[in-house]
Amino acid sequence: MATILVADDEQLIRWSLSERLQADGLRIIEAATGQEAIDKVHEGVDLVLLDFKLPDIDGVTVLRQIKEHDPDVVVILLTAYATVDTAVEAMKTGAYHVANKPFNVDAVSDLVAKALETTQLRREVRSLRAEKAQPYSPERIVGDSPPMIRVKALLRRVATSPASTVLLTGESGTGKDLAAKVLHFNSDRSHKPFVNITCSAIPETLLESELFGHERGAFTDARQQKRGLLESADGGTVYLDEIGEMVPALQAKLLRVLEEKAFKRVGGQHDVRVDVRIVAATNRNLEDQVKGGHFRSDLYYRLNVLPIELPALRSHLEDVPALVAFYVDQFNREFRKSVRGASPTALKAMQHYGWPGNIRELRNAVERAMLLTDAPWLEPLDFPALAGGAPVSAGVSLPAEGVNLEELERSLVVQALERSGGNQTRAATMLGLNRDQIRYRIEKFGLAKTTT
C-alpha cells in the first residue's frame, strides 16, 4: 500500500484529500507545517501533496529538503498563488506537478495515481542500477595482498573524485577493463552511459567518425548526421582502451576534448560540448612512446594526472588461491558442475608459476580445466602451462655460510637497473615488483642517480 503525505495548514483541505485518497486504497498521513512534513518524510512516504504556503517554511524550501532526503519521492505542489515564476521555480527544484487551488479532488486522485507510477519506475530504475553496479564495487575485486589493497583504495578514492581523466597502466590481462568499470559505477556518473572503445579494434579511417561523429556529406557514405561515441556518453564515462595505438591526429582532437570539453564532428563547423570522464588504458610504456615520437607529450601529461597501475599477477601470487576459488565458483554455475576447487598441490604449483598473461591467463586456465575435468578437484595435470615453464624463480638455495639479505637485495636491484638501462618500469618487471616497490628500493639504497 502506497503512503501519501498530505501537507497543508488548512484542516478542511487535509480532510477532503485524505477521505478521497483513502477510498483509493492509499495510506494517508498528514502534516500542518513544513517542519512536520520534513520529519514525516523521513518515516518513509511514496508521494507528497505539498501546500506552497505553510506557516513556518515555504513550500519550495520544504520541497528542496524532501528531494535531498529521497530524490525518488514525487511531490505535487498545491498553491493558490500560482504564477509562471512559481511554477518554474518549483519544477526546477523537482516538483512533479503544480496544481492550482481550488482543485477537484477527483482530478487530484487521477494525478496521484499517475504520479505513483512515476515513483515506482524511479525506484525500479535505481534498484536496477544498483544491481548492475554491484559486481563493480571495489570490495568485490578479488585479492587481499598489499598491492591489491592499495589498488582498491585508490580506485575507491578516484571514483568519487571530480577527476575528469584517469590513466590505467599495467601489463595485458591485469584487469584494466574491470578497473574502468569500478571507476564508473562507483562515481556520480553511474546513471549515465559507460562507453568502451578499443582504439586498436577500429580501423584508423573509421575511428575519428566513431569517436566524434560526422555531419551529413562529410564523406562519400555520410548520408546523414551521426552522433559520435563521445557525444553519446555525455554525462558518463568513456573508456579508451589501448590509447597508445591512437594516431597523432586523433590525439590532438582528444587533447582538445580534455582541455575544452568540446570538439567538432567530422565535416562540422560548430563545436559540440560534452561532459565526460575519460578513462584511458594502455599496456605500453607511454613515456617511451613520447620519447620515440609516437605519442604526444602534452596529451600524456594531461592523461597522467591520476595514474593507476594494475600490478602483474606475479607480484601478488598470494592472491592466486582466492582467484582460483572465485573462478571455480563462477564456472561451476556456468557449466553446472560441482568441482570443489584446486587441490593443495595444484595451488602450490600455481603459486610458483609466473603467469605471463596475468589474471586473464589464470581465468582461461581455470575455465579450460573446468571444462575438461570430471574429478572433484583440479590437479596440476589439469593445467598444462604449469608443467612447461614461466616459474617465478629457479629455487635459489641458501649457501651454508649464509648471506647478507640486504646486500643481496641491493645487488639484484642494481643488476635489474643496469639491464634495463635505468628504466624503472622494466627493472620492476624483471624483479616481479610494481613501480612503487622499485622506487622504494631505489631510494632505500640511494640509487636514484642511476635511473630514468
Short mmCIF file of C-alpha atoms in Angstrom, two decimals, residues 102-405:
data_model
loop_
_atom_site.label_atom_id
_atom_site.label_comp_id
_atom_site.label_asym_id
_atom_site.label_seq_id
_atom_site.Cartn_x
_atom_site.Cartn_y
_atom_site.Cartn_z
CA PRO A 102 -9.24 25.36 -5.53
CA PHE A 103 -8.96 21.91 -7.08
CA ASN A 104 -11.22 18.98 -7.88
CA VAL A 105 -10.41 16.06 -5.56
CA ASP A 106 -11.20 13.56 -8.33
CA ALA A 107 -8.68 15.28 -10.60
CA VAL A 108 -6.11 15.16 -7.78
CA SER A 109 -6.87 11.45 -7.32
CA ASP A 110 -6.10 10.80 -11.01
CA LEU A 111 -2.93 12.88 -10.78
CA VAL A 112 -1.77 10.94 -7.70
CA ALA A 113 -2.34 7.60 -9.48
CA LYS A 114 -0.15 8.69 -12.42
CA ALA A 115 2.49 10.17 -10.10
CA LEU A 116 2.74 6.93 -8.08
CA GLU A 117 3.60 5.10 -11.28
CA THR A 118 6.48 7.55 -11.71
CA THR A 119 7.67 6.87 -8.15
CA GLN A 120 7.62 3.13 -8.75
CA LEU A 121 9.50 3.44 -12.05
CA ARG A 122 12.16 5.67 -10.48
CA ARG A 123 12.75 3.20 -7.66
CA GLU A 124 12.88 0.26 -10.04
CA VAL A 125 15.44 2.08 -12.19
CA ARG A 126 17.52 2.94 -9.12
CA SER A 127 17.34 -0.69 -7.95
CA LEU A 128 18.40 -1.99 -11.37
CA ARG A 129 21.29 0.47 -11.49
CA ALA A 130 22.43 -0.60 -8.03
CA GLU A 131 22.18 -4.26 -9.06
CA LYS A 132 24.17 -3.57 -12.23
CA ALA A 133 26.84 -1.69 -10.28
CA GLN A 134 27.15 -4.31 -7.52
CA PRO A 135 29.72 -6.54 -9.30
CA TYR A 136 31.91 -3.46 -9.76
CA SER A 137 32.22 -2.46 -6.12
CA PRO A 138 35.91 -2.19 -5.11
CA GLU A 139 35.17 -4.65 -2.32
CA ARG A 140 34.19 -7.27 -4.93
CA ILE A 141 37.65 -7.20 -6.53
CA VAL A 142 39.37 -10.44 -5.59
CA GLY A 143 42.64 -10.09 -3.72
CA ASP A 144 43.78 -9.02 -0.26
CA SER A 145 47.51 -8.72 -0.89
CA PRO A 146 49.17 -5.35 -0.15
CA PRO A 147 49.35 -4.40 -3.87
CA MET A 148 45.64 -5.14 -4.38
CA ILE A 149 44.60 -3.38 -1.18
CA ARG A 150 46.40 -0.26 -2.42
CA VAL A 151 44.77 -0.52 -5.87
CA LYS A 152 41.28 -0.93 -4.41
CA ALA A 153 41.75 2.02 -2.07
CA LEU A 154 42.98 4.18 -4.95
CA LEU A 155 40.09 3.15 -7.21
CA ARG A 156 37.62 3.98 -4.44
CA ARG A 157 39.09 7.45 -3.91
CA VAL A 158 39.44 8.30 -7.60
CA ALA A 159 35.92 7.06 -8.45
CA THR A 160 34.30 9.55 -6.08
CA SER A 161 36.64 12.40 -7.01
CA PRO A 162 35.76 15.08 -9.59
CA ALA A 163 38.70 13.98 -11.77
CA SER A 164 37.83 14.09 -15.47
CA THR A 165 40.79 11.97 -16.62
CA VAL A 166 42.32 8.76 -15.29
CA LEU A 167 45.15 6.69 -16.79
CA LEU A 168 45.22 2.93 -16.15
CA THR A 169 48.52 1.23 -16.81
CA GLY A 170 49.77 -2.32 -16.44
CA GLU A 171 50.51 -5.41 -18.44
CA SER A 172 47.88 -7.07 -20.59
CA GLY A 173 45.49 -9.18 -18.55
CA THR A 174 45.85 -7.35 -15.24
CA GLY A 175 42.23 -6.16 -15.10
CA LYS A 176 42.21 -2.66 -16.56
CA ASP A 177 38.72 -3.18 -18.06
CA LEU A 178 37.35 -4.12 -14.63
CA ALA A 179 39.09 -1.12 -13.03
CA ALA A 180 37.48 1.22 -15.57
CA LYS A 181 34.01 -0.12 -14.71
CA VAL A 182 34.75 0.22 -10.98
CA LEU A 183 35.62 3.87 -11.56
CA HIS A 184 32.38 4.46 -13.49
CA PHE A 185 29.85 2.54 -11.40
CA ASN A 186 31.13 3.97 -8.11
CA SER A 187 31.03 7.58 -9.30
CA ASP A 188 28.20 10.09 -9.52
CA ARG A 189 28.23 9.38 -13.27
CA SER A 190 27.00 5.80 -12.77
CA HIS A 191 23.47 6.62 -14.00
CA LYS A 192 24.91 7.81 -17.32
CA PRO A 193 26.43 5.72 -20.15
CA PHE A 194 29.69 3.78 -19.93
CA VAL A 195 31.17 3.60 -23.44
CA ASN A 196 34.04 1.21 -24.15
CA ILE A 197 36.23 1.97 -27.17
CA THR A 198 39.22 -0.22 -28.06
CA CYS A 199 41.37 2.06 -30.19
CA SER A 200 43.20 -0.79 -31.95
CA ALA A 201 39.97 -2.62 -32.84
CA ILE A 202 38.56 0.15 -35.06
CA PRO A 203 40.26 0.92 -38.38
CA GLU A 204 42.13 4.22 -38.32
CA THR A 205 39.91 5.61 -41.08
CA LEU A 206 36.75 4.98 -39.02
CA LEU A 207 37.95 5.77 -35.50
CA GLU A 208 37.59 9.54 -35.87
CA SER A 209 34.00 9.23 -37.08
CA GLU A 210 33.17 6.71 -34.35
CA LEU A 211 34.59 8.95 -31.63
CA PHE A 212 33.46 12.38 -32.78
CA GLY A 213 30.60 11.65 -35.18
CA HIS A 214 30.16 13.25 -38.59
CA GLU A 215 27.94 15.65 -40.48
CA ARG A 216 25.88 14.70 -43.50
CA GLY A 217 28.05 14.79 -46.62
CA ALA A 218 31.34 14.79 -44.69
CA PHE A 219 32.49 11.88 -46.85
CA THR A 220 31.07 9.60 -49.54
CA ASP A 221 28.93 7.35 -47.36
CA ALA A 222 27.88 10.04 -44.85
CA ARG A 223 24.21 10.21 -45.88
CA GLN A 224 23.05 11.64 -42.57
CA GLN A 225 24.41 13.24 -39.43
CA LYS A 226 25.81 10.79 -36.87
CA ARG A 227 26.44 11.33 -33.17
CA GLY A 228 29.82 10.04 -32.06
CA LEU A 229 30.51 7.86 -29.05
CA LEU A 230 31.81 10.83 -27.04
CA GLU A 231 28.54 12.66 -27.61
CA SER A 232 26.50 9.56 -26.75
CA ALA A 233 28.37 9.25 -23.45
CA ASP A 234 27.62 12.82 -22.33
CA GLY A 235 27.49 12.89 -18.53
CA GLY A 236 29.08 9.45 -18.27
CA THR A 237 32.41 7.73 -18.83
CA VAL A 238 34.38 6.95 -21.99
CA TYR A 239 36.88 4.11 -21.62
CA LEU A 240 39.63 4.36 -24.25
CA ASP A 241 41.45 1.05 -24.19
CA GLU A 242 44.86 0.74 -25.85
CA ILE A 243 45.19 4.53 -26.03
CA GLY A 244 48.81 4.08 -27.16
CA GLU A 245 47.52 2.86 -30.54
CA MET A 246 45.75 6.15 -31.33
CA VAL A 247 47.22 8.06 -34.27
CA PRO A 248 48.70 11.56 -33.62
CA ALA A 249 45.93 13.43 -35.50
CA LEU A 250 43.26 11.98 -33.21
CA GLN A 251 45.46 12.54 -30.18
CA ALA A 252 45.28 16.27 -30.89
CA LYS A 253 41.47 16.21 -31.08
CA LEU A 254 41.26 14.17 -27.88
CA LEU A 255 43.51 16.68 -26.12
CA ARG A 256 41.05 19.44 -27.01
CA VAL A 257 38.19 17.38 -25.55
CA LEU A 258 40.12 17.03 -22.29
CA GLU A 259 41.03 20.70 -22.09
CA GLU A 260 37.92 22.42 -23.50
CA LYS A 261 35.19 19.75 -23.26
CA ALA A 262 34.48 20.43 -26.93
CA PHE A 263 35.12 19.01 -30.40
CA LYS A 264 33.84 19.26 -33.97
CA ARG A 265 32.19 16.39 -35.78
CA VAL A 266 33.94 15.24 -38.96
CA GLY A 267 32.94 17.79 -41.58
CA GLY A 268 31.37 20.03 -38.93
CA GLN A 269 31.78 23.76 -38.36
CA HIS A 270 30.31 24.12 -34.89
CA ASP A 271 31.57 22.91 -31.53
CA VAL A 272 29.82 20.07 -29.73
CA ARG A 273 30.22 20.33 -25.95
CA VAL A 274 30.27 17.26 -23.72
CA ASP A 275 30.86 16.44 -20.07
CA VAL A 276 32.58 13.05 -19.92
CA ARG A 277 35.20 11.40 -17.76
CA ILE A 278 37.95 9.88 -19.92
CA VAL A 279 39.49 6.69 -18.55
CA ALA A 280 42.41 5.72 -20.78
CA ALA A 281 44.28 2.43 -20.56
CA THR A 282 47.48 1.09 -22.03
CA ASN A 283 49.86 -1.82 -21.61
CA ARG A 284 52.58 0.19 -23.32
CA ASN A 285 55.06 2.49 -21.64
CA LEU A 286 53.73 5.88 -22.75
CA GLU A 287 56.88 7.62 -21.54
CA ASP A 288 58.85 5.57 -24.07
CA GLN A 289 56.16 6.28 -26.69
CA VAL A 290 56.58 10.02 -26.07
CA LYS A 291 60.38 9.77 -26.35
CA GLY A 292 60.02 7.85 -29.60
CA GLY A 293 57.70 10.48 -31.05
CA HIS A 294 54.69 8.12 -31.22
CA PHE A 295 52.58 9.79 -28.54
CA ARG A 296 52.01 13.49 -27.88
CA SER A 297 53.73 14.65 -24.72
CA ASP A 298 51.00 17.20 -23.91
CA LEU A 299 48.30 14.51 -24.12
CA TYR A 300 50.39 12.15 -21.98
CA TYR A 301 50.83 14.74 -19.24
CA ARG A 302 47.11 15.59 -19.39
CA LEU A 303 46.14 11.93 -19.05
CA ASN A 304 48.74 11.17 -16.42
CA VAL A 305 47.25 13.42 -13.71
CA LEU A 306 45.78 10.40 -11.90
CA PRO A 307 47.67 7.26 -12.96
CA ILE A 308 46.67 3.87 -11.52
CA GLU A 309 48.98 0.93 -12.17
CA LEU A 310 47.42 -2.54 -12.10
CA PRO A 311 50.02 -4.98 -10.70
CA ALA A 312 51.19 -8.06 -12.58
CA LEU A 313 49.90 -11.27 -11.02
CA ARG A 314 53.45 -12.49 -10.30
CA SER A 315 53.80 -9.58 -7.84
CA HIS A 316 50.85 -10.77 -5.72
CA LEU A 317 50.84 -14.54 -6.05
CA GLU A 318 49.34 -14.83 -2.56
CA ASP A 319 46.04 -13.89 -4.22
CA VAL A 320 46.08 -16.94 -6.53
CA PRO A 321 44.06 -19.23 -4.18
CA ALA A 322 41.29 -16.63 -3.82
CA LEU A 323 41.23 -16.01 -7.58
CA VAL A 324 41.06 -19.73 -8.33
CA ALA A 325 38.21 -20.19 -5.83
CA PHE A 326 36.36 -17.26 -7.44
CA TYR A 327 36.66 -18.68 -10.95
CA VAL A 328 35.84 -22.25 -9.86
CA ASP A 329 32.63 -20.95 -8.30
CA GLN A 330 31.83 -18.93 -11.44
CA PHE A 331 32.39 -21.84 -13.83
CA ASN A 332 30.58 -24.31 -11.57
CA ARG A 333 27.47 -22.19 -12.05
CA GLU A 334 28.11 -21.64 -15.74
CA PHE A 335 28.93 -25.27 -16.60
CA ARG A 336 26.62 -26.82 -13.98
CA LYS A 337 29.45 -28.68 -12.30
CA SER A 338 30.38 -29.28 -8.67
CA VAL A 339 34.17 -29.04 -8.63
CA ARG A 340 35.31 -28.32 -5.08
CA GLY A 341 38.36 -26.33 -6.08
CA ALA A 342 42.07 -26.79 -6.80
CA SER A 343 43.99 -29.31 -4.73
CA PRO A 344 46.76 -28.07 -2.39
CA THR A 345 49.34 -29.49 -4.81
CA ALA A 346 47.80 -27.62 -7.73
CA LEU A 347 47.55 -24.37 -5.77
CA LYS A 348 51.21 -24.66 -4.73
CA ALA A 349 52.25 -25.18 -8.36
CA MET A 350 50.10 -22.24 -9.46
CA GLN A 351 51.76 -20.01 -6.87
CA HIS A 352 55.17 -20.92 -8.29
CA TYR A 353 54.21 -20.11 -11.87
CA GLY A 354 54.94 -16.68 -13.31
CA TRP A 355 51.59 -16.14 -15.14
CA PRO A 356 52.93 -14.01 -18.03
CA GLY A 357 49.33 -13.50 -19.18
CA ASN A 358 48.36 -12.38 -15.68
CA ILE A 359 44.81 -12.76 -14.34
CA ARG A 360 43.38 -13.30 -17.83
CA GLU A 361 45.68 -16.30 -18.30
CA LEU A 362 44.70 -17.68 -14.89
CA ARG A 363 41.00 -17.32 -15.68
CA ASN A 364 41.39 -19.05 -19.04
CA ALA A 365 43.41 -21.86 -17.44
CA VAL A 366 40.73 -22.49 -14.81
CA GLU A 367 37.99 -22.35 -17.47
CA ARG A 368 39.79 -24.96 -19.61
CA ALA A 369 40.42 -27.21 -16.61
CA MET A 370 36.79 -26.95 -15.51
CA LEU A 371 35.52 -27.83 -19.00
CA LEU A 372 37.65 -30.95 -19.28
CA THR A 373 37.59 -32.40 -15.77
CA ASP A 374 35.09 -34.79 -14.22
CA ALA A 375 37.02 -35.04 -10.96
CA PRO A 376 36.03 -33.30 -7.72
CA TRP A 377 39.36 -31.44 -7.52
CA LEU A 378 41.55 -29.68 -10.08
CA GLU A 379 45.06 -31.16 -10.14
CA PRO A 380 48.37 -29.91 -11.62
CA LEU A 381 47.86 -32.10 -14.71
CA ASP A 382 44.72 -30.09 -15.48
CA PHE A 383 46.95 -27.05 -16.11
CA PRO A 384 49.39 -27.77 -18.97
CA ALA A 385 51.18 -24.43 -18.53
CA LEU A 386 52.35 -25.41 -15.06
CA ALA A 387 54.48 -28.20 -16.48
CA GLY A 388 56.01 -26.07 -19.20
CA GLY A 389 57.67 -23.14 -17.52
CA ALA A 390 57.47 -19.46 -16.59
CA PRO A 391 58.31 -20.26 -12.96
CA VAL A 392 58.62 -17.32 -10.63
CA SER A 393 62.13 -18.36 -9.67
CA ALA A 394 64.50 -21.25 -10.19
CA GLY A 395 64.51 -22.01 -6.48
CA VAL A 396 67.72 -20.44 -5.10
CA SER A 397 69.46 -22.46 -2.36
CA LEU A 398 70.82 -20.74 0.71
CA PRO A 399 74.64 -21.11 0.97
CA ALA A 400 75.93 -22.86 4.07
CA GLU A 401 77.72 -19.70 5.18
CA GLY A 402 74.51 -17.65 4.81
CA VAL A 403 74.04 -14.30 3.03
CA ASN A 404 73.53 -10.64 3.84
CA LEU A 405 69.93 -10.30 2.64
#
